[in-house]
Every structure is written in C-alpha cells, then in structure tokens.
Coordinates of C-alpha atoms in Angstrom, one line a residue:
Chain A
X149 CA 0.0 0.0 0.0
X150 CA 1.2 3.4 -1.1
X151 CA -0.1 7.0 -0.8
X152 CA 1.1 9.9 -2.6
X153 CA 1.4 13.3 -1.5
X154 CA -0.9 15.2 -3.0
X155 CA -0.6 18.9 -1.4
X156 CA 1.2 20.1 1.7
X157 CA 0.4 23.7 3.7
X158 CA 2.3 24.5 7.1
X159 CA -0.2 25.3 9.3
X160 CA -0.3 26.5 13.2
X161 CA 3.2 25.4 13.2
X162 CA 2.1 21.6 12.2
X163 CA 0.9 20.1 8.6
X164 CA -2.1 20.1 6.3
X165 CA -1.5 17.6 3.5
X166 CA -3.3 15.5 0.9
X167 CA -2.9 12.1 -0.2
X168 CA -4.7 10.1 -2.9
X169 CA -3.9 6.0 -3.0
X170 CA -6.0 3.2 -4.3
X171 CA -8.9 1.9 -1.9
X172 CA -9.7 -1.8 -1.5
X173 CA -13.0 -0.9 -0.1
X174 CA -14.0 1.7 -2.8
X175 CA -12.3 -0.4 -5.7
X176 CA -11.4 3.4 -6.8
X177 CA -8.4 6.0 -5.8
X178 CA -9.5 7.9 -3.2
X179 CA -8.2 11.5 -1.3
X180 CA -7.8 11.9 1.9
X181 CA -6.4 15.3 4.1
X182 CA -4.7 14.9 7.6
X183 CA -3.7 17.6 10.0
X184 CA -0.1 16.8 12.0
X185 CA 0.1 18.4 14.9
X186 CA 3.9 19.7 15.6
X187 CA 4.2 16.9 18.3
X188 CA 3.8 14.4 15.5
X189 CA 6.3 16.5 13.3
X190 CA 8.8 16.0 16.4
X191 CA 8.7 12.4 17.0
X192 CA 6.1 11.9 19.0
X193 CA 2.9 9.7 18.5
X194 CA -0.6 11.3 19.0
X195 CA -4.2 10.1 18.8
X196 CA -6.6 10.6 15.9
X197 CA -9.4 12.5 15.0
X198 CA -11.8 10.8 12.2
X199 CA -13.8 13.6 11.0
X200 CA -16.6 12.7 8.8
X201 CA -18.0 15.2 6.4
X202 CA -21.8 16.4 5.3
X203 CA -23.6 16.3 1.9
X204 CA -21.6 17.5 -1.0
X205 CA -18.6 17.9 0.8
X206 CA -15.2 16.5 0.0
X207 CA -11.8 16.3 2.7
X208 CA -11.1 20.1 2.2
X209 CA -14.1 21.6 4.0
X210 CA -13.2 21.5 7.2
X211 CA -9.6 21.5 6.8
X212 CA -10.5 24.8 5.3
X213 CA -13.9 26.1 7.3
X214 CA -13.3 24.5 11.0
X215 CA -10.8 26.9 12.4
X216 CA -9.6 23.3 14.5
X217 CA -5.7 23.5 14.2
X218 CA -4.6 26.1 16.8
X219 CA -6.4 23.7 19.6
X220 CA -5.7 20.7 18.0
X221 CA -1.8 21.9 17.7
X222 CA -1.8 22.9 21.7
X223 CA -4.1 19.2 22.3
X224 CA -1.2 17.6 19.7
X225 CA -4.3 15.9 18.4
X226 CA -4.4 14.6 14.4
X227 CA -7.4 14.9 12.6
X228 CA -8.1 13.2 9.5
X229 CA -10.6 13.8 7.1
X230 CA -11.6 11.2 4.5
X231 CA -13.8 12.3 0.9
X232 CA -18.1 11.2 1.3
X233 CA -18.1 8.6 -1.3
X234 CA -16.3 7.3 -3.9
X235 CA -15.7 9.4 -6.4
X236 CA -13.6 9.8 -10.0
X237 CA -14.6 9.1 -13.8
X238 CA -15.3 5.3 -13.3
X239 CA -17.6 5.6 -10.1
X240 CA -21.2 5.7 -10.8
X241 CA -23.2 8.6 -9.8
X242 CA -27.0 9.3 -9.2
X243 CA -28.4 10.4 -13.1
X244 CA -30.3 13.0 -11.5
X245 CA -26.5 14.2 -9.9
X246 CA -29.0 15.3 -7.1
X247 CA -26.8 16.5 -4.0
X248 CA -28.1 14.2 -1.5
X249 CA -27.4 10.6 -3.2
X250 CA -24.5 9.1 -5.2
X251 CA -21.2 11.0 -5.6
X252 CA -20.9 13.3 -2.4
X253 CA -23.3 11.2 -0.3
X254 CA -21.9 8.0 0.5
X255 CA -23.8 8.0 4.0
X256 CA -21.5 5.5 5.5
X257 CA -22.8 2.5 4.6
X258 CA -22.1 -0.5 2.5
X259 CA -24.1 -0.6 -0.5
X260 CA -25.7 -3.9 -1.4
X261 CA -27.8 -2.7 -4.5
X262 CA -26.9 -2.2 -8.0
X263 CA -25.3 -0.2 -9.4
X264 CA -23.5 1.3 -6.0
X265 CA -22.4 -1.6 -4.3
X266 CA -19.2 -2.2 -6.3
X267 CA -17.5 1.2 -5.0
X268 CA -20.1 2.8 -2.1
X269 CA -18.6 0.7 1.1
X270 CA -17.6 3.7 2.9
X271 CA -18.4 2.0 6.1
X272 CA -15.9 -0.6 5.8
X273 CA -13.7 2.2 4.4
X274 CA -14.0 4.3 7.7
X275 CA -14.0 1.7 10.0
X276 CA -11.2 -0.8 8.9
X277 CA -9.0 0.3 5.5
X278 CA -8.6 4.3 6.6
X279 CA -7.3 3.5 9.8
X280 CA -5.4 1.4 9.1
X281 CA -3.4 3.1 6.3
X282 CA -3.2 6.2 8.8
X283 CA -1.8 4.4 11.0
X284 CA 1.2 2.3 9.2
X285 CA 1.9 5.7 7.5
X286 CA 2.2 8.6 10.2
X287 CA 3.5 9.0 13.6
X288 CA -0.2 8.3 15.6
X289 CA -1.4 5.9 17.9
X290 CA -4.4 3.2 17.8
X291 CA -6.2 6.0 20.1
X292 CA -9.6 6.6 17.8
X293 CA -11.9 9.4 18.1
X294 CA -15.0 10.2 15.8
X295 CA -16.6 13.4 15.1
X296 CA -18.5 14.8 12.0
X297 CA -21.4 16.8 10.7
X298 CA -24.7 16.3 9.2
X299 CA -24.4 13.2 7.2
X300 CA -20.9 13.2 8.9
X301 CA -22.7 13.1 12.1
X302 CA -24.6 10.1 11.1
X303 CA -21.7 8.9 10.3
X304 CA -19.8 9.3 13.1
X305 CA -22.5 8.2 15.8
X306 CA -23.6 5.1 14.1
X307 CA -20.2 3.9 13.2
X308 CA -19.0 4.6 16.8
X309 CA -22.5 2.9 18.3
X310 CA -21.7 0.0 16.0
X311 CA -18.2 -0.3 16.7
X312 CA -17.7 1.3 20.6
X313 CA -13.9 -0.8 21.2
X314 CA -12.3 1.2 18.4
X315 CA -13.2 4.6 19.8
X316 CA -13.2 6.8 22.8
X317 CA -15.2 8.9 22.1
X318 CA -17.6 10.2 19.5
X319 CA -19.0 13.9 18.9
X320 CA -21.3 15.3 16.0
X321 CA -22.7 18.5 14.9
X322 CA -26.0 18.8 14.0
X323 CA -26.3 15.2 13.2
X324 CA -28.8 13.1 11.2
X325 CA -30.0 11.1 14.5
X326 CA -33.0 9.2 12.2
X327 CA -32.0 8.5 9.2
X328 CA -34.6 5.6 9.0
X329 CA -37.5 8.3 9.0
X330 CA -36.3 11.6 7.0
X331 CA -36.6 12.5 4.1
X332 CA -32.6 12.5 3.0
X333 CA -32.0 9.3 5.2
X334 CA -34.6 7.0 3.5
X335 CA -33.8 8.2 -0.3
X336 CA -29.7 7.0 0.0
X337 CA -30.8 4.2 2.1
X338 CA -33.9 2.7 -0.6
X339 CA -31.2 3.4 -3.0
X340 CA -28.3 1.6 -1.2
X341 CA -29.7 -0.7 0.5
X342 CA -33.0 -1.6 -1.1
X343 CA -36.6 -1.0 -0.4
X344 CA -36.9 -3.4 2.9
X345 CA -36.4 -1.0 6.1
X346 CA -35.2 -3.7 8.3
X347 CA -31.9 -3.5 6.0
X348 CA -31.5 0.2 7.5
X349 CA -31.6 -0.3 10.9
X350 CA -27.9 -1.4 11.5
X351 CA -27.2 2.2 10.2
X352 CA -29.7 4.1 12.5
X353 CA -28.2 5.5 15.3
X354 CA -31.0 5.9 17.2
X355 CA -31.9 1.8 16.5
X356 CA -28.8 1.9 17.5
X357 CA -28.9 3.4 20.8
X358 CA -31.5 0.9 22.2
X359 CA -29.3 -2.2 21.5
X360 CA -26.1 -1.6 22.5
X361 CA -24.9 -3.3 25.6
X362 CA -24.3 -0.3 28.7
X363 CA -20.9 -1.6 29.2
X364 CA -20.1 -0.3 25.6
X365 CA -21.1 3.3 25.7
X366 CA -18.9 5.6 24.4
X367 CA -19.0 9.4 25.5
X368 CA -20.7 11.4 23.2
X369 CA -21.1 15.1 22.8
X370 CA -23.6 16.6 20.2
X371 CA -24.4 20.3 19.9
X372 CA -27.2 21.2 17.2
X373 CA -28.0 25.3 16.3
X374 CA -31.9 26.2 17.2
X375 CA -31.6 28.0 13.9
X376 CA -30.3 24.9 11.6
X377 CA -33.0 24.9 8.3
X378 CA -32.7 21.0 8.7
X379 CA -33.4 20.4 12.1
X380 CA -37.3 19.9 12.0
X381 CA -37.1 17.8 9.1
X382 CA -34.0 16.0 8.3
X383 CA -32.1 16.1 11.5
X384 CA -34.5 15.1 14.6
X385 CA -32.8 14.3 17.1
X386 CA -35.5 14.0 19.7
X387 CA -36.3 10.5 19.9
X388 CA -32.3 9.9 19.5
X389 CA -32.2 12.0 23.2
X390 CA -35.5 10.0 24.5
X391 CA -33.7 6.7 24.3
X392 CA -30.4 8.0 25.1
X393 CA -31.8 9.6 28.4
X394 CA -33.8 6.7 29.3
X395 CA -30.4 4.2 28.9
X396 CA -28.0 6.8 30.8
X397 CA -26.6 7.3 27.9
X398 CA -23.0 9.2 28.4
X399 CA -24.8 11.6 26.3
X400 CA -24.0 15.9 26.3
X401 CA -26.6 17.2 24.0
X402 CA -26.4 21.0 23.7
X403 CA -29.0 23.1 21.5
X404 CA -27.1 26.3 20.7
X405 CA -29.1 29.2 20.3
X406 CA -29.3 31.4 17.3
X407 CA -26.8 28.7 15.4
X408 CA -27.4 27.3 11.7
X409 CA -26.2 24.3 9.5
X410 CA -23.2 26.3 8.3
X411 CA -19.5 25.7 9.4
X412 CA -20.0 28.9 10.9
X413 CA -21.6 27.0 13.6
X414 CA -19.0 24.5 13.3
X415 CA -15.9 27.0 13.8
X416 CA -17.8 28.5 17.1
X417 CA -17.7 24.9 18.8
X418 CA -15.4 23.0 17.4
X419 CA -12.6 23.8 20.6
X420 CA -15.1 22.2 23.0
X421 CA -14.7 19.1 20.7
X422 CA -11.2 19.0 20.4
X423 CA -10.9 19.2 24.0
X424 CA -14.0 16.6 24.7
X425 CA -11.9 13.9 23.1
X426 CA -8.2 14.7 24.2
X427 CA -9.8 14.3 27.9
X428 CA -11.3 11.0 26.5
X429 CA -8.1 9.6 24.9
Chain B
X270 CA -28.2 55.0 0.6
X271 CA -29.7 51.4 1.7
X272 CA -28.3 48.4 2.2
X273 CA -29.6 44.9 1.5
X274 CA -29.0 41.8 3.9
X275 CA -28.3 39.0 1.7
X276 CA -27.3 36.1 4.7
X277 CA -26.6 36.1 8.4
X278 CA -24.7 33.4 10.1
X279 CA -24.3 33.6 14.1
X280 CA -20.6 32.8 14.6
X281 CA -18.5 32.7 17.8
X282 CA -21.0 34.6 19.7
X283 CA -21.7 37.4 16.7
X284 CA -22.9 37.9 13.6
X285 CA -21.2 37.2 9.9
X286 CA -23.8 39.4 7.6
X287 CA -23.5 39.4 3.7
X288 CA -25.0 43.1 2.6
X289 CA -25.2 44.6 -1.1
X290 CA -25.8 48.3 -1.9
X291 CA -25.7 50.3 -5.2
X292 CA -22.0 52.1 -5.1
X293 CA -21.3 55.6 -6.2
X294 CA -17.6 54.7 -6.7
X295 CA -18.0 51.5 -8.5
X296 CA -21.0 52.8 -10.5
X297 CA -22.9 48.9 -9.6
X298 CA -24.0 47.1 -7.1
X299 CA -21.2 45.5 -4.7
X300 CA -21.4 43.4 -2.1
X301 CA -19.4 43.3 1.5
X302 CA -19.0 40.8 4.4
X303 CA -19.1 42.0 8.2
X304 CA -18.2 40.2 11.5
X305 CA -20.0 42.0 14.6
X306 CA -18.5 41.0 17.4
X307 CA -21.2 40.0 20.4
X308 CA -20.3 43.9 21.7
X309 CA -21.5 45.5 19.1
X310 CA -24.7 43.0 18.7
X311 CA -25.0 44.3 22.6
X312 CA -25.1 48.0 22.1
X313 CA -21.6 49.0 22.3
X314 CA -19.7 50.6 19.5
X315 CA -16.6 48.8 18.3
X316 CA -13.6 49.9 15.8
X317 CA -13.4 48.3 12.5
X318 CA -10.5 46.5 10.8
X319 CA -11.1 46.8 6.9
X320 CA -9.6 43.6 5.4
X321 CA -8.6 43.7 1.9
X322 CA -8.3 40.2 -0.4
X323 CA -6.2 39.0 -2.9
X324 CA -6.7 38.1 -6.6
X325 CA -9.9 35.9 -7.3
X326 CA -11.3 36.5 -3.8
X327 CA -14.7 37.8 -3.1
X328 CA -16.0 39.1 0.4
X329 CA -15.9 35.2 1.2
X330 CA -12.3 34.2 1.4
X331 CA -11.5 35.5 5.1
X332 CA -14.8 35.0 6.4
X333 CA -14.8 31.0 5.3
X334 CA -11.1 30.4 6.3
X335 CA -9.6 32.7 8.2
X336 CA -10.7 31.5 11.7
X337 CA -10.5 35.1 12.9
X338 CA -13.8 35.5 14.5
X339 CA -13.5 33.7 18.5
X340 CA -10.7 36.2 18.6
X341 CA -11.8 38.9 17.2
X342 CA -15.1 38.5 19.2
X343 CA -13.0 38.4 22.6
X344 CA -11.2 41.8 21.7
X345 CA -14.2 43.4 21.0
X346 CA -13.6 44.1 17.1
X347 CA -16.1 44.6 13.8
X348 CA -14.4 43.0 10.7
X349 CA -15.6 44.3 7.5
X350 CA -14.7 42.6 4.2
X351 CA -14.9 44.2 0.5
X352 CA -15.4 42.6 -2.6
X353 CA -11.8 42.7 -4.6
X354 CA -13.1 44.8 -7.7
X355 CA -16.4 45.5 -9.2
X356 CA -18.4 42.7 -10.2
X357 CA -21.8 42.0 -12.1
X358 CA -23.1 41.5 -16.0
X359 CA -22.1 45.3 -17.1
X360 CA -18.5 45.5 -15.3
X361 CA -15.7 45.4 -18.0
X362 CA -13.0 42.0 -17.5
X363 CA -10.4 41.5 -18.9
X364 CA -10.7 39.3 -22.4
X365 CA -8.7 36.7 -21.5
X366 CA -10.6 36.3 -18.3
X367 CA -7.2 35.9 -16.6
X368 CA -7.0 35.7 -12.7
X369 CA -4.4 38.5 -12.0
X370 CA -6.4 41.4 -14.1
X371 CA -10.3 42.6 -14.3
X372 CA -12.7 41.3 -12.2
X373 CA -11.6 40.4 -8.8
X374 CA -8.4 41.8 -9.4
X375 CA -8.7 45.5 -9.2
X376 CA -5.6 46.4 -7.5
X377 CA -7.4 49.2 -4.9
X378 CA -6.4 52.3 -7.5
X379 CA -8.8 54.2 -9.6
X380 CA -8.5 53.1 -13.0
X381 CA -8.1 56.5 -15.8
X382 CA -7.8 54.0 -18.7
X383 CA -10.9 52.6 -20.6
X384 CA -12.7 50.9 -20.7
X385 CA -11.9 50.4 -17.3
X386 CA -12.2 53.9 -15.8
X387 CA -16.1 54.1 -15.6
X388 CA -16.2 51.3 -12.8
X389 CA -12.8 50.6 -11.2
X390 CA -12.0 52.9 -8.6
X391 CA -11.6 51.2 -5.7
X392 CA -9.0 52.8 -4.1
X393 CA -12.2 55.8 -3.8
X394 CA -14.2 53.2 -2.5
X395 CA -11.9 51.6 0.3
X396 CA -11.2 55.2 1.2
X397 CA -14.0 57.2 1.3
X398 CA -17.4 54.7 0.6
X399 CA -17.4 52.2 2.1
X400 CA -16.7 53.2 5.7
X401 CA -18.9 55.9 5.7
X402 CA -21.5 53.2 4.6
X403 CA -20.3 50.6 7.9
X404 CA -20.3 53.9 9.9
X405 CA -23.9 55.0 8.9
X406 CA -25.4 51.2 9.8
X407 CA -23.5 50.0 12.3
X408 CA -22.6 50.2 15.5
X409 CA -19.0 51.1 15.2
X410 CA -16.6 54.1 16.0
X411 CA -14.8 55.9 13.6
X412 CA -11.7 54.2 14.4
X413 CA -10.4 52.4 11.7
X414 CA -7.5 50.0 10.7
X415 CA -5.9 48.0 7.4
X416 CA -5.4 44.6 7.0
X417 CA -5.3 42.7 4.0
X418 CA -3.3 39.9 1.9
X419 CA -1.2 39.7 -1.4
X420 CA -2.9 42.1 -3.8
X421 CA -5.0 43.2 -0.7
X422 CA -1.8 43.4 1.7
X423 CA -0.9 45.7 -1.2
X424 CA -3.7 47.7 -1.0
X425 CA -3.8 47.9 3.0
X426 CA -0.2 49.4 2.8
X427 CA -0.6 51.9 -0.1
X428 CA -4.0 53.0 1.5
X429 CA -2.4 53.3 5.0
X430 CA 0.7 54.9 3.9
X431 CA -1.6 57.6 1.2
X432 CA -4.2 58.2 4.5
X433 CA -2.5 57.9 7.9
X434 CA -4.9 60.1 10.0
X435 CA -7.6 57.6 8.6
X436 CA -6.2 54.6 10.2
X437 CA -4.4 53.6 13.7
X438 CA -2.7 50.7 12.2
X439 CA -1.8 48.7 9.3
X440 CA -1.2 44.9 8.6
X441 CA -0.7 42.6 6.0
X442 CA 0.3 38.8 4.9
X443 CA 2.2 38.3 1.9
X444 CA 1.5 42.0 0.8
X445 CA 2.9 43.0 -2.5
X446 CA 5.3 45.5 -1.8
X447 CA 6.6 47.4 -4.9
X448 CA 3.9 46.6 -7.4
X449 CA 5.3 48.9 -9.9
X450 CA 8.2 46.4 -10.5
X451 CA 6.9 43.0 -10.7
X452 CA 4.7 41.2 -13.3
X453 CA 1.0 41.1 -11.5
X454 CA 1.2 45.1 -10.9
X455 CA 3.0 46.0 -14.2
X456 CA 0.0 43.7 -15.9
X457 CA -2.6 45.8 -13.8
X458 CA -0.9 49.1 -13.3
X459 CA -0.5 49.1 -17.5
X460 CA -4.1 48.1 -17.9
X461 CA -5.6 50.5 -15.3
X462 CA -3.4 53.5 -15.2
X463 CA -2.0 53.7 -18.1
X464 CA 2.0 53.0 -19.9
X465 CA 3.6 56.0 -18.0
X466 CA 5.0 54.9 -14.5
X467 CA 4.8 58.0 -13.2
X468 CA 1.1 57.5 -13.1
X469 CA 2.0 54.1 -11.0
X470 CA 4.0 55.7 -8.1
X471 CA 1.2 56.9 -6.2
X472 CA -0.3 53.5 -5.7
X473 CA 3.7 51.3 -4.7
X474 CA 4.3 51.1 -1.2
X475 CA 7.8 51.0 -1.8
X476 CA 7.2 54.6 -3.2
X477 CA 5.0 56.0 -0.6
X478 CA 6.9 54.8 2.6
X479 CA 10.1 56.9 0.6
X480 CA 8.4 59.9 0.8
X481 CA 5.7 60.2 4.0
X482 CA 6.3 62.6 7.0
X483 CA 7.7 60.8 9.8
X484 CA 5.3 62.4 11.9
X485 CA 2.5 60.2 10.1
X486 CA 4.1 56.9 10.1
X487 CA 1.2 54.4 11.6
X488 CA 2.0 51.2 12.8
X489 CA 2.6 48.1 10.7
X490 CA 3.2 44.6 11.1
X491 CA 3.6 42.5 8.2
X492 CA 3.8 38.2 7.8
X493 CA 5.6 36.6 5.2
X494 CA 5.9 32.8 4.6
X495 CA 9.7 31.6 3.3
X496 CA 7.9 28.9 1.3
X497 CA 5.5 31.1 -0.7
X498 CA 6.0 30.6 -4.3
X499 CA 5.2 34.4 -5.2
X500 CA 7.6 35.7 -2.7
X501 CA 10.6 36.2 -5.1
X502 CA 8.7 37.5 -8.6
X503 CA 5.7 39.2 -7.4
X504 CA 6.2 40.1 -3.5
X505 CA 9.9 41.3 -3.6
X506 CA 9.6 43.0 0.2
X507 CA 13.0 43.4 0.7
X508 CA 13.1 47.2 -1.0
X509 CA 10.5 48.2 1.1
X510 CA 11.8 47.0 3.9
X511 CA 15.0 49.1 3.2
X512 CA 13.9 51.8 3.5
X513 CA 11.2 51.5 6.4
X514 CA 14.7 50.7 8.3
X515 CA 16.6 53.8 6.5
X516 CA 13.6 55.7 7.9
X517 CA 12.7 54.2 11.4
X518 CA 9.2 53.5 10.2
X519 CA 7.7 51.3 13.0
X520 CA 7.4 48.2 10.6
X521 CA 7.4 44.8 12.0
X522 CA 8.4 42.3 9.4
X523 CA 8.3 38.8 10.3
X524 CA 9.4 35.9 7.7
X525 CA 7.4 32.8 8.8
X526 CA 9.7 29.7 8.4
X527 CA 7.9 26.9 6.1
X528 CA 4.5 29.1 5.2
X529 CA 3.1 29.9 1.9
X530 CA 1.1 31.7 0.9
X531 CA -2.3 30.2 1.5
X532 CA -4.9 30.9 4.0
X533 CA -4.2 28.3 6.2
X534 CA -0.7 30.8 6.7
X535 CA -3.2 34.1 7.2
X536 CA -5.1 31.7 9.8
X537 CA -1.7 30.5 11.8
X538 CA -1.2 34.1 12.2
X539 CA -4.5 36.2 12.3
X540 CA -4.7 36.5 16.0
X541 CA -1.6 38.4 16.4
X542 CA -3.1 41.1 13.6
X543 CA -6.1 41.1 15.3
X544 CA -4.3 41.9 18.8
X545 CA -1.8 44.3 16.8
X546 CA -4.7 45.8 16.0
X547 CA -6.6 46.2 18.9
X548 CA -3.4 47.2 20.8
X549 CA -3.6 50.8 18.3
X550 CA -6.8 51.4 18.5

C-alpha cells in the first residue's frame, strides 16, 4: 500500500496535506487530508481524529472552514478527514446528480444494491481500511476518536454505536439522529440498500442506541444550532435524546441558540470538541 | 443610501452578515462581508479593521477560512470585508478572463484608462465609501484599521501609507510591496493606469513609505511565509523594507519559516493582527 502526497500547507506550526492512494473498499483512488500536529512532526505519536464530512462535501471543507488547528496543535491531536463517497470518472453517480445521493453522499454504509455496491462501502472504508493506512503511514497511535457533521454526524454516531472498542469517544454537529424516518436518510438508504427498512436499521443511530450493551457506551457530545434549516425535518434528534436519556446514555446534548447548519456553527464549537476527546483519549 | 442583507450566520458569539448596496464609486451594485462582534450585537460601539483580499477573492475568502472570528469576538472588534473589484453582467474584465487582471483583481487604485475607468475605482471606494457606509449602519466608531493579503496586503499598505490620519494601524500577509516592479502590478498598473509609470507611483508602497512625514508613520506589522512561491517575482519586500529601516518606520516584518502563501498561513497568524490591531486602537 502506497499513498502519494498530493498537497502540503504548514499550518499553526504543524501540517495540512493530501494524499490520494488506491482503496480496496471503494475499488477506486481515493483523497484523503490529515492535520499533523507539531508533536507528530517531532517524533512523537498522537491520537486521531476521524472527521466525517456532510452532503456534497469533499476532505477540504473543514480542513479549510473548521478553524480546528490552533487547539488541535496545543491538544497535539491529528485529525483526519476522508472524501463522502467514492468518487472519479469510473464511479457511478446518481443520473439525476441530485446532491443528496451518489457521488458526495456516501452516507457511511455498505451498499448492497446495483449499481453502488461495487464502489459505495464507505463503512468498511471508515471503520477498517482508513485506519489502518493512517496508522502504518504517520506518527499516531491506535487511540480513535470520531466526530462529523450532518451526514458526517450520522456517520460518526452510528459507526461509533456499532463499533464502541475502536473509539473513545464520538462527537457530531447537528447530526442526522433518524436516518430511518427523513426525508434524506430514506432516499440513499432505498437506494443503497434496497426497499426493505429492516436493511437500514444497523445504520440508524438511534436503532442503535436501544441495543447496545451499557458496558459499551462511548462518550458522546452533540451540539445542534436552534436555527439549523434541517433540524425539523432531516435532522430530529429528539427520539435519539429520548432513548439516550432513558439508557443513561454518556450523552452531552447541547441546543445552541441562534446557530445554523453552516461551518460557521461549526468553527464556534469546534474547541469544546477537540478538547471533549483529548480528555477521553 | 440602503443596504440589503443578503445572509446572516451567528458565529463565535456574533454575527457574519452578507450586505449589497448600489455604489457611487463603482457605478454597480457590490457586495461586503461583516463580522459583529457580540459587543457590538450588545449595544456597544466597536472599531473596524477593513480587510482587503487577494486576486480571485470575493467578500468570502477570510470570512470561510480565516478563523479570525472567536478572537476577534473576545477583543471586541467589527471586521468588515470588500469585494476585490467591481463585479456584475455590465463591469468590463479582462478578455482573456485571466486571474491577476479585471474582475476580482482591481488592485485598490482608480482606473483612468478605458474601458476600465467608468467602474474601477476602488482605491475611492476603500477610502472614502465604504466606511462611511459601515459607519452609517453599524454600531461602530470611527476608528479604523488595514489589513489585508497579497494584492490586498498591497492595498492595506498603499492605502495606509496615502491616509495615515484615517487609520491607527496597518497589517498585512504576503503584501505585494513594490507593485510597480513585478509582473502582477506591471500587468494591472499598464491596464488601469495607463504606460507612463509616473502614473503608478502613487499607488507602490515602496514609493510611498520613501516619501511620507515621519510624523504620520502608523504602525505596521507584516507576515511573510519563506515557502510562498510568489515571494521572489511578485512580493519582492525586501526594497520596502530598506527603507522603512533607512527611515525608522515602525514596521514589523516577520518571515514565517515553512508558510506559503495560503490561507491556512493568514489563519496561523490572524490572532496576532487582530491583537496588533486592537493594541492601536
């Protein structure tokens, strides 16, 4: 397995690069970005940051938009942030190139339907082959953290739900809690997974909340803006707080008022994150 | 005059507002971005850095990636970002529709050469528009600094040095410091003002800071990254900083080992402007 550097940007006296190398799980080449903290440049192995992306976005967004590496350079904390599907000339896309299914919208999940399950396993991507490669390539330890936003926050609570002895801790803004019952959620999930909705509970996190054994939680911290356009509709976290508060879930859910969808709302926050899973590590 | 809200984004305890108004300078409509810190939101008045881009930017660059605004809410501080040249369906560009020369590349002067003269004068509108406009609608003071980057570190220096009772400080990243003599200001300088270089003095730092009463020098600090690829043919600081240190002109010039000249370098090093700032005001 080889990587190649793609671009490379000092940053708060650590690195932001790219590299692009050929996926097993995505059968395509496949970018990724990664924030070294100056620790890391010096020797020393740190703990990881999975950041998971929204809709449409690839691994620059919050590399660009977060405003993470001044904490994450004190913390010495990496952060990685992988692309939201497959993507490149051979991968199929949705015809209608909508925004919320296909290229840009992998959702996390293994596809099993035509024509996306060839490339769209972005679950095993994130859980097992990304790892993995960051952590035979750069100077970080098997310490795990998960964090993302929107779809990315799907993302991040259901992989962490399903897999809580990888991770220490999982954090999401403005997540898609149900993705079972909105509207975005049940379009890439008929299309990846078929029409049968048993098929999408193993990538509900709020399914997933009931089941999983109380020894296994995993600290989680979520906050969500009051004034998010998707909150009502595609985002409901309610029932995902019900059960969480019922189990004792290990569960920080803060509504932050006047706060939208935007990585303006993300940049405001995102400290409290960084710092929420070096105390975790 | 009115202005027209075109988005709102709470942010670090403020406000990031998009606004559009018909300009008397730029004979169209233009479009700015503002930060108000949670001070101003609060009643108080608060003194405004004006932050200038660089070629191809809009009034979106430093708002999206700069990461300036949980610092800049702290100190107390309204940001207030121009677009870089006029811009709409009746605004001349250049032919060639190059980067470095029409729209979004307007070089802060007031262009005497067709078919450019009608709309680009800029330099008018950073001096005299535009913050009579912020100080009409806002709740701001008339206290006033320069920041910018590249072609707008250009223009934050040659504005400051050309108006030093307007402003309490000056700042800039990667600034291009003696545009008369390198290949992006001879291209615009030519275009805008004309063959002469007579006519391009009064817009080259490198000229002004040769000539201005000691008595008026204002405050500058200036970052430059050692890895930028522009730094040799386009930026070419060293002249300038000749003679700043022939004259005593409170410049601070710091080279930033292994930076370019992207904005993750502006965001390793915004909080120090923004404190430089404040520290004038």
């Amino acid at each position: 397995m080889t990587i190649q550097l793609i671009s490379e940007n000092k940053v708060a006296g650590g690195l932001h690069q790219q590299f692009e190398f050929d996926s097993v799980a995505l059968k395509s080449t496949t970018r990724f970005a990664i924030f070294l903290p100056p620790q890391a440049i010096q020797g020393q192995s740190v703990p990881v940051i999975y950041w998971l992306s929204g809709l449409t976005c690839s691994d620059e967004n919050f590399m660009q938009k977060a405003g993470a590496f001044k904490t994450a350079a004190k913390l010495g904390l990496c952060i990685v942030a992988p692309d939201t599907s497959p993507r490149g000339e051979n991968i199929p896309d949705d015809t209608e190139k909508s925004y919320d299914f296909g290229v840009g919208a992998g959702f996390y999940v293994n596809a099993t339907q035509k024509p996306w399950a060839t490339h769209y396993h972005m679950y095993d991507f994130i859980v097992d082959e990304l790892p993995n490669v960051i952590e035979n390539h750069f100077n970080v330890t098997a310490q795990r953290a998960l964090a993302g936003h929107s779809m990315g926050g799907h993302g991040a609570m259901m992989i962490g739900l399903r897999n809580p002895d990888c991770y220490s801790s999982i954090s999401a803004f403005s997540p898609i809690c149900q993705p079972s019952q909105c509207p975005w959620g049940i379009k890439a999930f008929s299309g990846y997974l078929g029409a049968d909705p048993k098929e999408w509970r193993a990538y509900d996190s709020t399914e997933l909340i009931k089941a999983i054994d109380s020894n296994q939680f995993v600290p989680m911290l979520v906050d969500q803006g009051d004034k998010d356009n998707f909150l009502a509709e595609q985002l409901t976290p309610e029932p995902f707080i019900d059960v969480a508060t019922q189990r004792d879930y290990p569960l920080t859910f803060r509504m932050q008022e006047g706060y939208d969808h935007s990585y303006y709302f993300i940049s405001s926050f995102i400290d409290d994150h960084l710092h929420f899973h070096h105390q975790h590590f």
